XYZ file of N, CA, C and O in Angstrom:
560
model
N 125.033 67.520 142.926
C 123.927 67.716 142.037
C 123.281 69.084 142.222
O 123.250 69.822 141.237
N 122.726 69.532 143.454
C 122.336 71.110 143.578
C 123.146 72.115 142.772
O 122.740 72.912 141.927
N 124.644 71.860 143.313
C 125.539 73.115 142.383
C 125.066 72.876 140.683
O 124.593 73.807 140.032
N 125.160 72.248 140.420
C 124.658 71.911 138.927
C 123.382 72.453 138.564
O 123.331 72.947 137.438
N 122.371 72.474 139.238
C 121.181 72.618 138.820
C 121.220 74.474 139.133
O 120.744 75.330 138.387
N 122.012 74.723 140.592
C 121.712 76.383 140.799
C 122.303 76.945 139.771
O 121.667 77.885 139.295
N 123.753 76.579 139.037
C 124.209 77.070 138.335
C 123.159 77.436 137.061
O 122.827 78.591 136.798
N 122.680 76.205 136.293
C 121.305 76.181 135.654
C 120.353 77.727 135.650
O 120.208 78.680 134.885
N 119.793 77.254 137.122
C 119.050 78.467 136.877
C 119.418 79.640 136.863
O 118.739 80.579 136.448
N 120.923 79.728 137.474
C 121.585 81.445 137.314
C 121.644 81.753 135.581
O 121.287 82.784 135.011
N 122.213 80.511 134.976
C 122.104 81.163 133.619
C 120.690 81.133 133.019
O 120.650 81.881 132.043
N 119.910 80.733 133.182
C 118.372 80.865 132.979
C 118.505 81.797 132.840
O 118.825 82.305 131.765
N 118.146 82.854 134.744
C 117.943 83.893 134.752
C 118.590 84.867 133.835
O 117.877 85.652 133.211
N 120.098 84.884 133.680
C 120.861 86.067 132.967
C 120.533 85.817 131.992
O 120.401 86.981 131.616
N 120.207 85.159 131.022
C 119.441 85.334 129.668
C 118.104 85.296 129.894
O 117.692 85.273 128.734
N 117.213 85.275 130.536
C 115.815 86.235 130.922
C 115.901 87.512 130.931
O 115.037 88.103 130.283
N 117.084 88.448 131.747
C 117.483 89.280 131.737
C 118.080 89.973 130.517
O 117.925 91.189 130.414
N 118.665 89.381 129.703
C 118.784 90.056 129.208
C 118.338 89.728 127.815
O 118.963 90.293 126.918
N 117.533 89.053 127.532
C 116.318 88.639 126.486
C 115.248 90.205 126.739
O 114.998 91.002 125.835
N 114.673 90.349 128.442
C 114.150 91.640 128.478
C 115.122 92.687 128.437
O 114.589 93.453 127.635
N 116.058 93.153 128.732
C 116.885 94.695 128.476
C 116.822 94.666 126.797
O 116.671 95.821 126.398
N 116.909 93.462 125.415
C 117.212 93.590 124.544
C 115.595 93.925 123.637
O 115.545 94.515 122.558
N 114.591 93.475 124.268
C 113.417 93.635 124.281
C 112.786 95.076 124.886
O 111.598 95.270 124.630
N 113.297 95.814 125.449
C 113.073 96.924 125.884
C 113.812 97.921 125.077
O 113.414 99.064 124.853
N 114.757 97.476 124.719
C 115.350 98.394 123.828
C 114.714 98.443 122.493
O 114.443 99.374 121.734
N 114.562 97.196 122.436
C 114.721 97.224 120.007
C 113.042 97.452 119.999
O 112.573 98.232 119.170
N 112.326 96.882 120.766
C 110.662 97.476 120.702
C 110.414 98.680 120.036
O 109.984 98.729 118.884
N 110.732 99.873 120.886
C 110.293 101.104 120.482
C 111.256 101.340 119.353
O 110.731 102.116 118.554
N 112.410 100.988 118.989
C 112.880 100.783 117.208
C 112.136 100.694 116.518
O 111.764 101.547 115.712
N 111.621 99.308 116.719
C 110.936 98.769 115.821
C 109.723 99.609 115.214
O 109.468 99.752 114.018
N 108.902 100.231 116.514
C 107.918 100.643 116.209
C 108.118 102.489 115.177
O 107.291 102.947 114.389
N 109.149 102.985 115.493
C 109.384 104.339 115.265
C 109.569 103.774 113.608
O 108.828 104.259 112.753
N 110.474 102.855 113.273
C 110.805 102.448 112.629
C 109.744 102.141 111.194
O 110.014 102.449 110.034
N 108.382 101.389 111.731
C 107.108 100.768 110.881
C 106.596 102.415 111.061
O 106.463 102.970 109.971
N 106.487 102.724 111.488
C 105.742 104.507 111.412
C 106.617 105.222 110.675
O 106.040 106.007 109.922
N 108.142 105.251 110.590
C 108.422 105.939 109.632
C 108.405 105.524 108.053
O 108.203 106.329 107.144
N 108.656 104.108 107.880
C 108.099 103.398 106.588
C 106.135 103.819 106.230
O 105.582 104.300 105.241
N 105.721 103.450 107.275
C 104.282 103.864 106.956
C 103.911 104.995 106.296
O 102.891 105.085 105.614
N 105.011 106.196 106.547
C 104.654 107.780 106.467
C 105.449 107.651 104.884
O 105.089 108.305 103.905
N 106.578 106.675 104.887
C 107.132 107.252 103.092
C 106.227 106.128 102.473
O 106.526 106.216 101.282
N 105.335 105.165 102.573
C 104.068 104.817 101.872
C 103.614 105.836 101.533
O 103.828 106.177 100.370
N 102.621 106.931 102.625
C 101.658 107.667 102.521
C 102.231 108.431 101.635
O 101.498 108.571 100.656
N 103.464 109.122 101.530
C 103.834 110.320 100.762
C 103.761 109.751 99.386
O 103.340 110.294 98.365
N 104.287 108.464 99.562
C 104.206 107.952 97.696
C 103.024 108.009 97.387
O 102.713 108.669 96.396
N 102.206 107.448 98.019
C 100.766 106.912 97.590
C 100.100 108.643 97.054
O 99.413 108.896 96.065
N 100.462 109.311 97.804
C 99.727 111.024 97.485
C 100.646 111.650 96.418
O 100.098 112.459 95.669
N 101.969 111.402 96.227
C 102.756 111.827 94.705
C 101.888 111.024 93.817
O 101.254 111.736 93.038
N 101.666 109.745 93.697
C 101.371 109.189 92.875
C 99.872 109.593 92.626
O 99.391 109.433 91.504
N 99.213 110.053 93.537
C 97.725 110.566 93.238
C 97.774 112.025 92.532
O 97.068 112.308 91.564
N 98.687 112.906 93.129
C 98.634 114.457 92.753
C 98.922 114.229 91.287
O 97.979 114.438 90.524
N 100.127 113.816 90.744
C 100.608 113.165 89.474
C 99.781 112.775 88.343
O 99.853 113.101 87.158
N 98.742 111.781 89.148
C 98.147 111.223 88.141
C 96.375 112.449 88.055
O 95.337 112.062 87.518
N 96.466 113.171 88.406
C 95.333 114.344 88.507
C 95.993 115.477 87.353
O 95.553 116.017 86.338
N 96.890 115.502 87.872
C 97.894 116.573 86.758
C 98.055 115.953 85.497
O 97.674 116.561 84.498
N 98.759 114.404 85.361
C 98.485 114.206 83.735
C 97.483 114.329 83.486
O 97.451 115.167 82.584
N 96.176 113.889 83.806
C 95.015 113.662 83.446
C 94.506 115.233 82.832
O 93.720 115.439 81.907
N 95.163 116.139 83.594
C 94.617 117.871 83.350
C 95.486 118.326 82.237
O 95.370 119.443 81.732
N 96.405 117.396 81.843
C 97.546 117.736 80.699
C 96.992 117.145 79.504
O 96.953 117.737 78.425
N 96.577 116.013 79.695
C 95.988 115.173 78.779
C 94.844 116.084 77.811
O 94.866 116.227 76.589
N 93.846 116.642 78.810
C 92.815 117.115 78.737
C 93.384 118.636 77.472
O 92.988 119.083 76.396
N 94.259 118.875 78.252
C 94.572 120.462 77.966
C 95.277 120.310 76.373
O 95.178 121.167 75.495
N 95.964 119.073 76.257
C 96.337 118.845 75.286
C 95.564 118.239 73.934
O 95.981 117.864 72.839
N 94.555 118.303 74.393
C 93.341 117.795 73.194
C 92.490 118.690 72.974
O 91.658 118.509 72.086
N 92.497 119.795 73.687
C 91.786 121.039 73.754
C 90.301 120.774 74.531
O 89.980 119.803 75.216
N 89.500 121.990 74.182
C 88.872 122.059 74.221
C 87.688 121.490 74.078
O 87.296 121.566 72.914
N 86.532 120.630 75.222
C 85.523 119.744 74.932
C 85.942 118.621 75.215
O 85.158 117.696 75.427
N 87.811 118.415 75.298
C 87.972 116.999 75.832
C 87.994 116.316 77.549
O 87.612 117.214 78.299
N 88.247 115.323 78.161
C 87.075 114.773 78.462
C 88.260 113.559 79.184
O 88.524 112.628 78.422
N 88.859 113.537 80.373
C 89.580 112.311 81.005
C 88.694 111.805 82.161
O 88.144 112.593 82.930
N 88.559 110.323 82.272
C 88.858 109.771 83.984
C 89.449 108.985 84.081
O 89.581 108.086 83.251
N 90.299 109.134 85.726
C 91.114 108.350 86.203
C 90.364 107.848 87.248
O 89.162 108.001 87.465
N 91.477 107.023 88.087
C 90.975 106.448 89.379
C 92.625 106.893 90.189
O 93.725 107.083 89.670
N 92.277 106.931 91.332
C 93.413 106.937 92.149
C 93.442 106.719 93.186
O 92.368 106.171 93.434
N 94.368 106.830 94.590
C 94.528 106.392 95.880
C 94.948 107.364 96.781
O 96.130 107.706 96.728
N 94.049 107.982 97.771
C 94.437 108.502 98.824
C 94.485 108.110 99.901
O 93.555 107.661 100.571
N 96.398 108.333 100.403
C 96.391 107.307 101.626
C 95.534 107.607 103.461
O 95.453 107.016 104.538
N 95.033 108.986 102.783
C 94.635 109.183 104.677
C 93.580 110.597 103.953
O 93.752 111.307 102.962
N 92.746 110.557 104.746
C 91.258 112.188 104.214
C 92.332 112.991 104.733
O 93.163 112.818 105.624
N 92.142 113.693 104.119
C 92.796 115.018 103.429
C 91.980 116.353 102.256
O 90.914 116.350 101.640
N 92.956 117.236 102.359
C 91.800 118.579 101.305
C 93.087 118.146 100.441
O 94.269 117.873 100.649
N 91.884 118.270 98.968
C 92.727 117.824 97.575
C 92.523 119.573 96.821
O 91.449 120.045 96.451
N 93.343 119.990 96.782
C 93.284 121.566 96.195
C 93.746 121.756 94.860
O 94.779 121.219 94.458
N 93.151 122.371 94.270
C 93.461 122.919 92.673
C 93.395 124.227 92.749
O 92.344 124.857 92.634
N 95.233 125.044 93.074
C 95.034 126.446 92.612
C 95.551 126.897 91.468
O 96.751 127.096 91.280
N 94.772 127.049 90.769
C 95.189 127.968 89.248
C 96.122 126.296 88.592
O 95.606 125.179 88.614
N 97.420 126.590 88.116
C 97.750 125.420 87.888
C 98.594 123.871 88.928
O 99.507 123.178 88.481
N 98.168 123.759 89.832
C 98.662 123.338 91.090
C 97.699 122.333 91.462
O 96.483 122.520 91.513
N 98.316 121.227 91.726
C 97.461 119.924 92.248
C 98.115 119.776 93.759
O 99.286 119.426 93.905
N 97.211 120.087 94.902
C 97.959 119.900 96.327
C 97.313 119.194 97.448
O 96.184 119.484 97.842
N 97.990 118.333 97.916
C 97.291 117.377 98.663
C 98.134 117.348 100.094
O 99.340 117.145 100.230
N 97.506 117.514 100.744
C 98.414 117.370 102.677
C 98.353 116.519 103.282
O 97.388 115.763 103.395
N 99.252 116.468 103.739
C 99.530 115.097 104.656
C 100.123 115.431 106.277
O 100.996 116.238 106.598
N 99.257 114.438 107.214
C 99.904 114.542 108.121
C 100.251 113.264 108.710
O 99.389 112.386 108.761
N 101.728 113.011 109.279
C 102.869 112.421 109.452
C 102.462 111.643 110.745
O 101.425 112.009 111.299
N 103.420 110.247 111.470
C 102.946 109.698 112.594
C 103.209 110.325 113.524
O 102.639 110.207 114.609
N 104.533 111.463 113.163
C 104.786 112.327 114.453
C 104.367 113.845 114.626
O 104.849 114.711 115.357
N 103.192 113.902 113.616
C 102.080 115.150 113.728
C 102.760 116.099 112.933
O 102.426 117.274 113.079
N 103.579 115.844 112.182
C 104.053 116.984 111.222
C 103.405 117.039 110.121
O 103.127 115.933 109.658
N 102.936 118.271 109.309
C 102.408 117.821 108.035
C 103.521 118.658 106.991
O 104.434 119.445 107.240
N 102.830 117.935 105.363
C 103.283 118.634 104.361
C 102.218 118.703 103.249
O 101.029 118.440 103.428
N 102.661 119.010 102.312
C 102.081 119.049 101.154
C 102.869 118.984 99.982
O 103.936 119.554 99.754
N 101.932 117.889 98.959
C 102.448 116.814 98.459
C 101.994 117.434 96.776
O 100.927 117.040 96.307
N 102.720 118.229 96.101
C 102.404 119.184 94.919
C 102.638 118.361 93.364
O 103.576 117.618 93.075
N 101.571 118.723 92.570
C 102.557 118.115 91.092
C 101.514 119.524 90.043
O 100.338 119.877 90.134
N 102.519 119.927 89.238
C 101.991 121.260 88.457
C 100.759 120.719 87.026
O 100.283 119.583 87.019
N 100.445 121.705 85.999
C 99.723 120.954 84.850
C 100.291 122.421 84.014
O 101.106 123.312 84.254
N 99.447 122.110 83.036
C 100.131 123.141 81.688
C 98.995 124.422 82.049
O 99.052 125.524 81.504
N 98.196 124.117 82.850
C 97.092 124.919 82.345
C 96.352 125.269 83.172
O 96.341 124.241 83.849
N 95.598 126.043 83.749
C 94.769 126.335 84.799
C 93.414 125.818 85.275
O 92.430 125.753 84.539
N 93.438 125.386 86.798
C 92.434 124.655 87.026
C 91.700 125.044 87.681
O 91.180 124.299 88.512
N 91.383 126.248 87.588
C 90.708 127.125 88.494
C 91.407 127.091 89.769
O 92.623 127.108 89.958
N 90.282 127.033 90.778
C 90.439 127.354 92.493
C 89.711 126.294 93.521
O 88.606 126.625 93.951
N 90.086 125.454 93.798
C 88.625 124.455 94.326
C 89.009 123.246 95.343
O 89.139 122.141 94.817
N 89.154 123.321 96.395
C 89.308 122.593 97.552
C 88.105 121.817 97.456
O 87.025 122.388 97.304
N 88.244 119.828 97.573
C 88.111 119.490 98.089
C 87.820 117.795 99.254
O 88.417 116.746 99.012
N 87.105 117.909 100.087
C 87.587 116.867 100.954
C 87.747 115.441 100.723
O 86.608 115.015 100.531
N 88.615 114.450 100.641
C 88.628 113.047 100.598
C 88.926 112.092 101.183
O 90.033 112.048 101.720
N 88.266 111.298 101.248
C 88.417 110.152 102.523
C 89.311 109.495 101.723
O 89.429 109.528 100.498
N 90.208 108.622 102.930
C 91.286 107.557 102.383
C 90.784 106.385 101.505
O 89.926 105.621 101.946
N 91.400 106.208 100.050
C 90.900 105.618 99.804
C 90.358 105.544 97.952
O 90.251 106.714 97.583
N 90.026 104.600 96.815
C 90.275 105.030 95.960
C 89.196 105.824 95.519
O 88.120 105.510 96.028
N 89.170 106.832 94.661
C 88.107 107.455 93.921
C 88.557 107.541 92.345
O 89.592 107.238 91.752
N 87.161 108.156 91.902
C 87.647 108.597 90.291
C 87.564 110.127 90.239
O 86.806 110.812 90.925
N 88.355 110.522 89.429
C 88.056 111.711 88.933
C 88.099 111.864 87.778
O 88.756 111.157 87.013
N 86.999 113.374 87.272
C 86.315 112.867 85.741
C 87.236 114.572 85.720
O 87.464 115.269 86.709
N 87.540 114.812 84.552
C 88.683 116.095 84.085
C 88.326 116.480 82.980
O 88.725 115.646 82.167
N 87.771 117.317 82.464
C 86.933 118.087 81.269
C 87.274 119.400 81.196
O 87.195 120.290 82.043
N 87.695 119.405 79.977
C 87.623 120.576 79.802
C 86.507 121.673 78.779
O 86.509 121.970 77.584
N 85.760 121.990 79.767
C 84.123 122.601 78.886
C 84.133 123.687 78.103
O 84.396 124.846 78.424
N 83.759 123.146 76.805
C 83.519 124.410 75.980
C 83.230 125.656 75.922
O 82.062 126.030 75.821
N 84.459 126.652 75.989
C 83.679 127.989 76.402
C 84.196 128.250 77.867
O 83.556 129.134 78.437
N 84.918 127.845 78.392
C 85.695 127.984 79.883
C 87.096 128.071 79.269
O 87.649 127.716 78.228
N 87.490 128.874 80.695
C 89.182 129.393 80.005
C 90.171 128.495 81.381
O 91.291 128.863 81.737
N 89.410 127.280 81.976
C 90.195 126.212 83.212
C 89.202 125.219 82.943
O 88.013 125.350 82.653
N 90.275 123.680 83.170
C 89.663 122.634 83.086
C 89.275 122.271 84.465
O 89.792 122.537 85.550
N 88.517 121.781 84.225
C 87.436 120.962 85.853
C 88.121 119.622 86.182
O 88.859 118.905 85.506
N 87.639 119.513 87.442
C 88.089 117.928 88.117
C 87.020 117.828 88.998
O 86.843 118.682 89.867
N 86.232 116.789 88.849
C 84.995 116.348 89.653
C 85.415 115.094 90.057
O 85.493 114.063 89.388
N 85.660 115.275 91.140
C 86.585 113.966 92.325
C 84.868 113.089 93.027
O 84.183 113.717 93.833
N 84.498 111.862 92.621
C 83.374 111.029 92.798
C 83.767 109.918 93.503
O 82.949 109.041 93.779
């Protein structure tokens, strides 16, 4: 009866063993893994914001003068939201500290104007004012 039971716990142990070596390994997978999915969220979530700032400035540009958009949108992490000339640019930084910037163009010029946004949704109102030669974006 002992041999029976030691045998028992030897195989216990070797699958304890190696339940942890397989657990030590696939862990930090896993995790590199949800951080790199997390980071192609964030990049979509900021195409899909720069995008929808730029139609909205196309929209505008395309009705001329005096006309008049708002949207709503989603920024996945605070960040500087920049409008140079015709350029919608938003930066991002990555789980492994790299950044980029996340661009979508418009027909028309939007002046020059950085600025800051917390994660998270806002509106922006897009006018283009009578008598100005760039449409505005007032991010609220």
């Amino acid at each position: 009866m002992d041999k029976r039971g030691q045998v028992s716990v030897e195989y216990l142990l070797i699958v304890l063993v190696l339940i942890l070596v397989l657990s030590i390994v696939t862990i930090p997978l896993i995790g590199s893994s949800v951080d790199a999915s997390n980071d192609v969220s964030d990049a979509s979530d900021a195409k899909v914001a720069v995008d929808t700032l730029a139609n909205a400035a196309d929209v505008v540009y395309s009705n001329g003068p005096g006309a008049k958009r708002t949207v709503s949108f989603y920024v996945p992490q605070a960040s500087n939201l920049t409008f140079t000339n015709s350029i919608v640019k938003l930066n991002l930084i990555y789980s492994n500290g790299t950044s980029s910037s996340i661009n979508a163009s418009t027909q028309y010029n939007l002046g020059n104007n950085t600025t800051a946004v917390t994660s998270g949704w806002h509106t922006a109102t897009v006018n283009w004012n009578l008598g100005h030669s760039f449409i505005t974006v007032v991010i609220t």
